Phi, psi and omega in degrees: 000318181287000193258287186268032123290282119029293195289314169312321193302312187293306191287012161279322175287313170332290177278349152258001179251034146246328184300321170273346164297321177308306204293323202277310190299351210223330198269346163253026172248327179259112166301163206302317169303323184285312186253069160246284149026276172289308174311299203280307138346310163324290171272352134313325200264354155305321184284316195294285149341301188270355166294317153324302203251308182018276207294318181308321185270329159327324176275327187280343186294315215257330203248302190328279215320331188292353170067186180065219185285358164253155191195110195258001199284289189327311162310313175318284185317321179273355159272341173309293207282349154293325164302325182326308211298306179317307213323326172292348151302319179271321181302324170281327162265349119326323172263334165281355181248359140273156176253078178228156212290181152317287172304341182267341169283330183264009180265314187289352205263288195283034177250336191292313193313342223246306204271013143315274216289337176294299178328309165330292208281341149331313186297331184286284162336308190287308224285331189277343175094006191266077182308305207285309178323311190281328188299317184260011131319320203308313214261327184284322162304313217264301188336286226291333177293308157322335181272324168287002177262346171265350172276306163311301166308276189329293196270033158074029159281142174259212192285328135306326140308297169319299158324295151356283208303284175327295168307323188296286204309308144348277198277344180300279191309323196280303179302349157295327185238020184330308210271351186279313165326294188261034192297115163330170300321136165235141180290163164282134193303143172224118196290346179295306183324284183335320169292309201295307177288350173267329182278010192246309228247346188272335176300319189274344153001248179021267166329310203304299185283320194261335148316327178267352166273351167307282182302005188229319203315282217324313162304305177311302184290309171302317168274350148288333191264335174235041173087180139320328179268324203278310152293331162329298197295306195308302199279335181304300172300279189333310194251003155291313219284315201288321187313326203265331185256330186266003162288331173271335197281328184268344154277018171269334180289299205293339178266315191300318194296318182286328159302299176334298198291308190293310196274338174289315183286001201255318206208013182060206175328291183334288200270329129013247176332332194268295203299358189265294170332285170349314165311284174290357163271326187284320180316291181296320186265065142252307190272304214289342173261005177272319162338279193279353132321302194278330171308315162271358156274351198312311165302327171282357186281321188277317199285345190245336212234342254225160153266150163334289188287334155303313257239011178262314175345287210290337155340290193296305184310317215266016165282323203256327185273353185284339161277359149288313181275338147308280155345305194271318163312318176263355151298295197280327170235054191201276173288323154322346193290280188324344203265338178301274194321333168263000177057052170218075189301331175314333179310312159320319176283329197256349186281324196272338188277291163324307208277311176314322190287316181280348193287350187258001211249322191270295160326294182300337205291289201282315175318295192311310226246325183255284198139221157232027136314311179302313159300338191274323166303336195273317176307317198277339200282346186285344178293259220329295180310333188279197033195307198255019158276311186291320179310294169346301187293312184294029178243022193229336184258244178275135147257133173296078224311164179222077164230131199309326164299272136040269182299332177278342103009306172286329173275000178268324172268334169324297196301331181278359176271313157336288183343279189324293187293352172259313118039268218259338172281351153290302191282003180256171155246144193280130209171155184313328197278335191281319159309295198310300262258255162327296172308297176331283170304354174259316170310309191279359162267333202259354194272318179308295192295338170260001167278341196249015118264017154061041186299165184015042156111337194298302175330304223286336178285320177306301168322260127063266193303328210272330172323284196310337203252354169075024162299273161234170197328181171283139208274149211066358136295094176219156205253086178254111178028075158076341187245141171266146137342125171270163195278164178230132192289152165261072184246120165304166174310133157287136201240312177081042147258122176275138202087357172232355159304151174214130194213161195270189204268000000 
């Protein structure tokens, strides 16, 4: 478990600091139109993708994983390539349903295809337990596409290269580990399978298809009502603020929901409810202050990590989205735990259905009239509406704890980290060292401050750790003329996050 915990960990860390090397390298490499371009090309092959592969991978994840004498791949595979077959289907309803050219359709087309079959043989890997196979599948991908989109850019490629570059890397990597995927003995495709994986895998379709237009509209809309520059500048800010803030949330998510799931089957309610609370303290105090971080650094985050012509957008934008993507952190790795714990994923569907609606109801509105403050604005009020539409459900599912002490402890130290950082930005120019600078102190203020407020636990594990290492007595411990104490235990909240109980020896 701990290892491909570890392994998963890694290709996420891998693959989001080249997500961000892209970001500093490609946004001064590319004008804001070719990667409006890209973007946009993006969330066309995001929509596709999951209408096409959905059910497969989702069948392959789900049926591979019982282990033992099944072996779903070769089916897996002969359903890849039956969905394949649509595709000249979504390229025709893509181009009639967009104003987007032919050739940028038929580039977004072949990038879904590319990243269907990879993502396929992840599912795969993960469903086999070949953890290590899947990280370094992971890091070999996210290289090789950086290095040919950078070979591409230097030699005058635009935005449509980059997509190229990227989907070739898709099937380049998959066919690298083709053999690791399909490692002898493999069974033979069976077509009776194929009904059992459409009926397991075509319902959460659905969820699926209206999530990714969800995640994709803002863009989409941005480049329908204003062009290639304007999504250029947009997708660039949109996906630094989600890289720096959904990296703790999704590795907080990937421990809560299966320990969730574990501990409601071990002990119900009873053992549940704690470990959730739990959760959501470790959650909040991870995002909110990366939150109220990127909000008030943002003009040094763009001046250093940005290209020129990106970097007055992402100033104004990246404030507003960043409290978007809170709101989306707490939806999916937090109020998603209930629709798990009550096995009603339609809940799911229908919280993503509500969010789709309202973001197409919102968004033209606010686009057309601010621009894009307006869109970044439209985004967040739509989280906000998921998360207390989603609060909602869960009193129909699982309902979750809240406390209420707990989470304000965590906004008193964001806030006194705030204070420090508003402080200290009249006094900096904006520049690297003027970053470092402002990032440090704001860790080390805000690290201070949940240590004198014992967030999830921390005071008391630090006490703990230094007990354990003979740094100092045992807390109820002391040598008063010749006599001890008896000791008093030091235990944080039961969590089932291993590392984070803090108990004396």
């Amino acid at each position: 478990m701990l290892s491909q915990t570890f392994h998963y960990s890694v290709a996420s860390v891998v693959s989001a600091a080249i997500g961000l090397l892209s970001a500093v390298v490609f946004t001064r490499l590319l004008s804001p139109d070719e990667y409006g371009v890209y973007v946009v090309g993006l969330s066309t092959a995001g929509i596709v993708s999951a209408l096409l592969f959905t059910w497969v991978r989702v069948a392959a994840l789900r049926f591979q994983s019982e282990g033992g004498a099944v072996d779903v791949r070769k089916t897996i595979f002969l359903a890849y390539l039956i969905s394949a077959l649509a595709a000249p289907i979504a390229l025709l309803v893509a181009t009639l349903t967009t104003s987007v050219s032919l050739e940028r359709n038929i580039a977004a087309i072949f990038f879904a295809l590319g990243l269907g079959l990879f993502e396929l043989g992840q599912e795969l890997l993960k469903a086999r337990l070949q953890s290590l196979a899947f990280m370094t599948a992971s890091i070999i991908r996210a290289c090789l596409a950086f290095t040919l989109c950078l070979a591409a850019a230097l030699l005058g490629g635009g935005g449509l290269c980059q997509l190229a570059m990227v989907a070739i890397t898709y099937f380049v990597t998959t066919t690298l580990f083709a053999s690791t995927i399909l490692r002898s003995p493999v069974a033979g495709p069976k077509i009776s399978d194929l009904r059992t994986f459409a009926s397991f895998g075509i319902p959460i379709t659905l969820s699926g298809i209206v999530f990714a237009i969800h995640a994709a509209l803002d863009r989409m809309l941005v480049f329908h009502f204003m062009g290639d520059h304007a999504a250029g500048q947009y997708g660039a800010s949109a996906d630094l603020v989600r890289q720096i803030i959904l990296i703790p949330a999704v590795s907080i998510a990937s421990a809560t929901i299966p320990l969730a799931v574990r501990a409601y089957a071990t002990g119900g309610d009873r053992e549940a409810r704690p470990h959730l609370e739990f959760s959501l303290e470790i959650l909040l105090a991870a995002v909110l202050p990366a939150v109220v971080g990127v909000a008030l650094t943002s003009s040094y985050i763009a001046g250093v990590i940005l290209g020129i012509e990106f970097r007055e957008t992402a100033a104004q934008i990246m404030p507003i989205l960043a409290f978007a993507w809170l709101f989306q952190s707490f939806s999916q790795s937090y109020i998603h735990a209930s629709f798990h714990l009550a096995k009603t994923p339609f809940m799911m569907t229908t919280q993503s259905i509500a969010m789709l609606v309202a973001n197409l109801a919102v968004m033209p509105v606010l686009l057309a009239r601010f621009g894009l403050v307006g869109a970044a604005s439209s985004l967040v009020i739509v989280e906000a509406f998921g998360a207390a539409f989603g609060w909602f459900l869960t009193r129909k599912a699982f309902p979750l704890p809240f406390n209420a002490p707990h989470i304000m402890r965590i906004v008193a130290a964001t806030a006194i980290m705030a204070l420090v950082l508003t402080f200290l930005k009249p006094l900096l120019p904006i520049g690297v060292v003027s970053f470092a600078v402002l990032a440090t102190t704001g860790c080390i203020v805000y690290a201070l401050a949940a240590f004198a407020f014992d967030i999830a636990g921390l005071r008391q594990a630090v006490i703990a750790y230094g007990a354990r290492r003979n740094l100092w007595p045992a807390a109820g411990q002391s040598n008063l003329e010749g006599h001890v104490l008896p000791s008093a235990s030091v235990t944080a909240p039961s969590t089932g996050l291993s590392g984070i109980s803090a108990r004396e020896p």
